[in-house]
Backbone as JSON, one array per atom type, in Angstrom:
{
  "sequence": "MQQVEHIGIAVKSLAFSNELFTKLLGVTPYKQEGVESEGVMTSFFQTGQTKIELLEATNPDSPIAKFIEKKGEGIHHIAFEVADIISEMARLKSEGFTLLNETPKKGADNKLVCFLHPKGTNSVLVELCQGV",
  "N": [[-1.45, -12.04, 20.63], [-1.79, -8.98, 20.51], [-3.47, -6.51, 19.61], [-4.97, -5.1, 16.75], [-1.88, -3.33, 14.65], [-1.47, -2.31, 12.56], [-3.07, -1.53, 9.31], [-1.88, -2.75, 6.13], [-1.64, -1.05, 2.63], [-1.02, -1.35, -0.9], [-0.46, 0.91, -2.8], [0.28, 2.4, -5.98], [1.1, 5.07, -6.26], [3.06, 6.88, -4.34], [2.78, 9.53, -3.73], [0.27, 10.36, -4.33], [-1.26, 8.86, -3.14], [-0.9, 9.82, -0.66], [-1.86, 12.19, -0.56], [-4.03, 12.06, -0.85], [-5.3, 10.39, 1.48], [-4.85, 11.97, 3.11], [-6.55, 13.9, 2.81], [-8.85, 12.39, 2.95], [-8.9, 11.55, 5.78], [-7.92, 13.44, 7.32], [-5.5, 14.0, 8.82], [-2.14, 14.61, 8.15], [0.4, 12.53, 6.84], [2.62, 10.81, 9.5], [4.88, 10.25, 9.19], [7.46, 8.84, 7.38], [9.07, 6.47, 5.01], [12.02, 4.89, 3.84], [12.24, 0.82, 3.37], [14.45, -0.8, 2.53], [15.29, -3.51, 2.24], [13.06, -4.51, 1.45], [12.2, -3.47, -0.92], [10.53, -0.81, -0.93], [8.61, 1.93, -0.34], [7.56, 3.59, 2.87], [4.61, 5.0, 3.91], [3.21, 6.09, 6.91], [0.21, 6.67, 8.55], [-2.21, 8.07, 11.1], [-4.99, 7.93, 13.11], [-6.74, 8.16, 15.5], [-6.55, 5.43, 17.35], [-5.98, 3.74, 15.32], [-3.89, 2.92, 12.82], [-2.48, 3.39, 9.42], [-0.67, 1.79, 6.74], [0.6, 3.39, 4.05], [2.28, 1.36, 0.97], [4.47, 1.94, -1.12], [6.22, 0.23, -3.88], [9.36, 0.34, -4.39], [11.09, -0.71, -6.42], [11.12, -2.84, -9.27], [11.0, -5.67, -8.58], [10.21, -5.94, -6.57], [7.91, -6.92, -3.31], [5.82, -5.44, -3.36], [5.33, -4.12, -5.8], [5.15, -6.56, -7.42], [2.61, -7.72, -6.1], [1.05, -5.97, -6.83], [1.24, -5.96, -9.36], [-0.59, -8.1, -10.22], [-2.7, -7.8, -8.37], [-3.37, -5.75, -8.5], [-3.83, -2.18, -7.15], [-4.14, -1.58, -3.13], [-5.6, -3.36, 0.11], [-2.83, -5.1, 1.55], [-1.96, -6.21, 3.78], [-2.84, -7.34, 7.66], [-1.64, -6.65, 10.3], [-0.44, -7.47, 13.32], [0.15, -6.22, 17.04], [2.6, -7.83, 18.81], [4.22, -9.12, 21.73], [6.32, -10.26, 22.5], [8.24, -11.33, 19.76], [9.65, -13.27, 18.94], [8.96, -15.88, 20.67], [5.98, -15.99, 19.5], [5.85, -16.13, 17.15], [7.03, -18.72, 17.1], [4.93, -19.82, 18.63], [3.06, -20.01, 16.37], [3.81, -21.44, 14.56], [4.03, -24.06, 15.49], [1.46, -24.35, 15.65], [0.82, -25.04, 13.23], [0.75, -23.39, 11.24], [2.8, -21.69, 8.88], [5.45, -19.94, 8.36], [6.88, -16.73, 6.62], [9.5, -15.92, 6.92], [12.21, -16.97, 9.0], [13.33, -15.68, 10.75], [12.81, -12.76, 13.02], [12.55, -9.76, 11.29], [14.09, -6.28, 10.32], [11.82, -4.0, 10.0], [9.71, -1.27, 8.94], [8.92, 1.35, 10.47], [10.27, 1.26, 12.86], [10.1, -1.61, 13.82], [10.4, -5.18, 14.56], [9.79, -7.33, 12.27], [7.48, -9.99, 11.0], [6.13, -12.31, 9.0], [3.08, -14.26, 8.05], [2.64, -16.8, 5.52], [0.31, -16.48, 3.49], [-1.61, -18.68, 2.25], [-2.28, -20.39, 4.29], [-3.74, -18.75, 5.6], [-6.51, -18.2, 5.45], [-5.72, -16.36, 2.33], [-4.69, -13.83, 3.52], [-2.5, -12.07, 4.05], [-0.72, -12.01, 6.83], [1.34, -9.93, 9.13], [3.23, -10.03, 11.67], [4.2, -7.82, 14.6], [6.56, -5.79, 16.7], [7.96, -4.25, 18.83], [10.75, -2.23, 18.94]],
  "CA": [[-1.82, -11.29, 19.8], [-2.25, -7.75, 21.58], [-4.41, -5.96, 18.52], [-4.22, -4.58, 15.24], [-0.79, -2.68, 15.06], [-1.94, -1.29, 11.15], [-3.51, -2.56, 7.82], [-0.97, -2.3, 5.02], [-1.97, -0.72, 1.59], [-0.3, -1.31, -1.67], [-0.43, 1.92, -4.0], [1.14, 2.83, -7.0], [1.94, 6.42, -6.15], [2.77, 7.38, -2.61], [2.48, 10.88, -3.53], [-0.84, 10.61, -5.13], [-1.66, 8.4, -2.57], [-0.89, 10.56, 0.82], [-2.8, 13.57, -0.5], [-5.8, 11.37, -0.85], [-5.63, 10.01, 2.33], [-4.88, 12.96, 4.04], [-7.95, 14.48, 2.35], [-9.82, 11.47, 3.48], [-8.57, 10.95, 7.08], [-7.82, 14.53, 7.81], [-4.11, 14.16, 9.15], [-1.17, 14.2, 7.05], [1.7, 11.11, 7.17], [3.22, 10.93, 10.75], [6.25, 9.3, 9.08], [7.63, 8.64, 5.54], [10.55, 5.9, 5.38], [11.67, 3.62, 3.04], [12.51, -0.32, 3.97], [15.2, -1.29, 1.59], [15.2, -5.0, 1.91], [11.92, -5.42, 0.87], [12.08, -2.55, -1.96], [9.46, -0.15, -0.59], [8.86, 3.49, 0.62], [6.18, 3.35, 3.46], [4.05, 5.98, 4.97], [2.02, 6.19, 8.07], [-0.96, 7.98, 8.76], [-2.42, 7.47, 12.49], [-5.85, 8.51, 13.81], [-7.34, 7.6, 17.1], [-5.94, 3.98, 17.96], [-5.97, 3.29, 13.92], [-2.62, 3.32, 11.72], [-2.82, 3.04, 8.14], [0.54, 1.9, 6.51], [0.93, 3.16, 2.69], [3.37, 0.82, 0.41], [5.19, 1.74, -2.69], [7.2, -0.48, -4.61], [10.47, 0.94, -5.15], [11.8, -1.47, -7.93], [9.88, -3.57, -10.15], [11.44, -7.27, -8.44], [9.59, -5.74, -4.56], [6.98, -8.05, -3.36], [4.84, -4.79, -3.58], [5.51, -4.3, -7.08], [4.27, -7.78, -7.94], [1.19, -7.35, -5.6], [0.2, -4.49, -7.89], [0.82, -6.46, -11.22], [-1.19, -9.24, -9.66], [-3.97, -7.99, -7.86], [-4.0, -4.33, -8.46], [-3.59, -1.6, -5.46], [-5.73, -2.32, -2.12], [-5.24, -3.97, 0.75], [-2.31, -6.05, 0.9], [-1.56, -7.08, 4.86], [-2.85, -6.65, 8.34], [-0.63, -6.5, 10.96], [-0.38, -7.42, 14.34], [1.22, -6.33, 17.41], [3.12, -8.57, 19.88], [5.21, -8.5, 23.05], [7.34, -11.26, 21.92], [8.24, -11.89, 18.61], [9.95, -15.28, 19.04], [7.66, -16.46, 20.9], [4.49, -15.56, 19.0], [6.45, -17.01, 15.64], [7.04, -20.75, 17.98], [3.43, -20.71, 18.62], [1.81, -20.01, 15.45], [5.15, -22.5, 13.93], [3.75, -25.09, 16.4], [-0.07, -25.08, 15.3], [0.79, -25.27, 11.66], [1.08, -21.56, 10.62], [4.04, -21.07, 7.31], [6.33, -18.22, 8.49], [7.75, -16.47, 5.49], [10.83, -15.59, 7.6], [12.36, -17.99, 10.27], [13.6, -15.2, 12.04], [12.62, -11.66, 12.41], [13.76, -9.11, 10.49], [13.74, -4.81, 10.74], [10.55, -3.54, 9.29], [9.34, 0.01, 8.88], [8.33, 2.19, 12.35], [11.07, 0.78, 13.83], [9.87, -3.0, 14.46], [10.57, -6.34, 13.88], [8.62, -8.24, 11.99], [7.77, -11.41, 10.28], [4.72, -12.92, 7.78], [3.03, -15.71, 7.73], [2.22, -17.43, 4.35], [-1.43, -16.53, 3.12], [-1.79, -19.88, 2.0], [-2.46, -20.9, 5.6], [-4.65, -17.43, 6.82], [-7.28, -17.5, 4.01], [-5.31, -16.02, 1.4], [-4.63, -12.95, 4.31], [-1.47, -11.68, 4.5], [-0.75, -11.51, 8.04], [2.28, -9.6, 9.82], [3.4, -9.82, 13.34], [5.05, -6.92, 14.9], [7.55, -6.12, 17.55], [8.4, -2.46, 18.7], [12.43, -2.48, 19.32]],
  "C": [[-2.32, -9.63, 20.35], [-3.2, -6.65, 20.79], [-3.27, -5.68, 17.47], [-3.08, -3.85, 15.33], [-1.29, -1.63, 13.71], [-2.51, -2.15, 9.98], [-2.69, -1.46, 6.91], [-1.42, -2.22, 3.26], [-1.43, -0.73, 0.65], [-0.47, -0.3, -2.41], [0.81, 1.8, -4.95], [1.84, 4.17, -6.65], [1.88, 6.69, -4.42], [2.42, 8.79, -2.49], [1.2, 11.3, -3.71], [-1.53, 10.16, -3.84], [-2.1, 8.96, -0.56], [-1.47, 11.62, 0.75], [-4.41, 12.79, -0.63], [-6.28, 10.98, 0.44], [-5.51, 10.72, 3.67], [-5.96, 13.79, 4.12], [-9.29, 13.47, 3.14], [-9.62, 11.11, 5.51], [-8.19, 12.41, 8.23], [-6.84, 15.24, 8.89], [-3.4, 13.89, 8.16], [-0.27, 12.51, 7.75], [2.56, 11.26, 8.46], [4.54, 10.2, 10.42], [6.42, 8.73, 7.63], [9.31, 7.71, 5.71], [10.66, 4.61, 4.56], [12.14, 1.84, 3.66], [13.5, -1.29, 2.82], [15.46, -2.93, 1.08], [14.04, -5.67, 1.46], [11.43, -4.43, -0.59], [10.91, -1.78, -2.04], [9.63, 1.23, 0.35], [7.77, 3.3, 1.17], [5.85, 5.13, 3.83], [2.98, 5.85, 5.83], [1.33, 7.07, 8.56], [-1.74, 7.01, 10.83], [-3.89, 8.2, 13.08], [-6.42, 7.42, 14.63], [-6.08, 6.73, 17.02], [-5.57, 3.44, 16.62], [-4.16, 3.75, 13.02], [-3.2, 2.68, 10.17], [-1.16, 3.25, 7.61], [0.46, 1.9, 4.87], [1.92, 2.19, 1.7], [3.74, 1.05, -1.17], [6.51, 1.11, -3.22], [8.49, 0.91, -4.97], [11.54, 0.28, -5.98], [10.84, -2.75, -7.89], [9.47, -5.35, -9.55], [10.48, -7.25, -6.8], [8.48, -6.81, -4.67], [5.23, -7.14, -3.38], [4.55, -4.59, -5.04], [4.7, -5.37, -7.94], [2.96, -7.84, -7.5], [0.23, -7.0, -6.28], [-0.38, -4.94, -8.76], [0.01, -7.65, -10.76], [-3.01, -8.89, -9.59], [-4.57, -6.48, -7.87], [-3.73, -3.95, -7.15], [-4.98, -1.94, -4.96], [-4.94, -2.71, -1.02], [-4.28, -5.13, 0.63], [-1.78, -6.82, 2.43], [-2.18, -6.57, 5.94], [-1.77, -7.19, 9.64], [-0.92, -6.57, 12.57], [0.48, -7.37, 15.41], [1.13, -7.46, 18.64], [3.95, -8.33, 20.58], [6.38, -9.16, 22.87], [7.4, -12.13, 20.81], [8.6, -13.34, 18.25], [9.19, -15.88, 19.41], [6.16, -17.31, 20.47], [4.88, -16.68, 17.83], [6.47, -18.71, 16.1], [5.93, -20.71, 18.14], [2.76, -21.03, 17.47], [2.43, -21.01, 14.58], [4.19, -23.96, 14.49], [1.89, -25.54, 15.93], [-0.41, -24.57, 13.51], [0.91, -24.24, 10.85], [2.93, -21.87, 9.43], [4.48, -20.08, 7.77], [7.0, -18.31, 7.0], [8.95, -16.28, 5.69], [10.96, -16.71, 8.92], [12.83, -17.42, 11.4], [13.03, -13.69, 11.53], [13.39, -10.96, 11.83], [13.25, -7.27, 10.82], [12.85, -4.87, 9.78], [10.42, -2.06, 9.46], [8.71, 0.35, 10.09], [8.72, 1.69, 13.04], [10.63, -0.28, 14.77], [10.67, -3.85, 13.91], [9.52, -7.07, 14.07], [8.61, -9.53, 10.99], [6.55, -11.59, 9.77], [4.72, -14.14, 7.95], [2.37, -15.64, 6.29], [0.54, -17.13, 4.33], [-2.18, -17.79, 2.7], [-2.73, -20.72, 3.28], [-3.63, -19.82, 6.5], [-5.98, -17.33, 5.74], [-7.12, -16.55, 2.83], [-5.38, -14.23, 2.06], [-3.1, -12.9, 4.48], [-0.9, -11.08, 5.73], [0.82, -11.25, 8.92], [2.2, -9.45, 11.23], [4.16, -8.99, 13.1], [5.63, -6.68, 16.19], [8.25, -4.97, 17.95], [10.25, -2.96, 19.3], [12.8, -1.25, 20.1]]
}
C-alpha cells in the first residue's frame, strides 16, 4: 500500500454535499461521474494531497443506499493506492482477508478497484485502487 488514495463519504444529496464541502474545503469538485455498476454518482474534491469522494445512491438497491439506510450519512470507506492491484489482492487474500470481488473492477476516477470485507478489517470498508 502506497498511501491513502481517498476517503469515501456516503451522502443523501450530492448537490447539497457539494455545496457544503466547497465551503468547508474552499475548493470546488474537480470531477463528477457515475459508476453505473455500483449505482452511485460520485464527486471528488482535492485539497493538498487529500482526496474526498462523495457518493450518492442512484437507485435504492445500491450499496450506498443500503449503507445510508442502515448507518446514515458518513464515512463509508477508506481507499489505499496500490502499484499492482492483482498482487496486492493475492497478498491480502493469503493473509486471510476476504475480498468482496475476486477480480478488480472499474471504479470511479479512472481506477481499478477491489474492496475488502469489513468483517476482517475492524468494521472499516477498505478499497484498493490502482490507476489505469
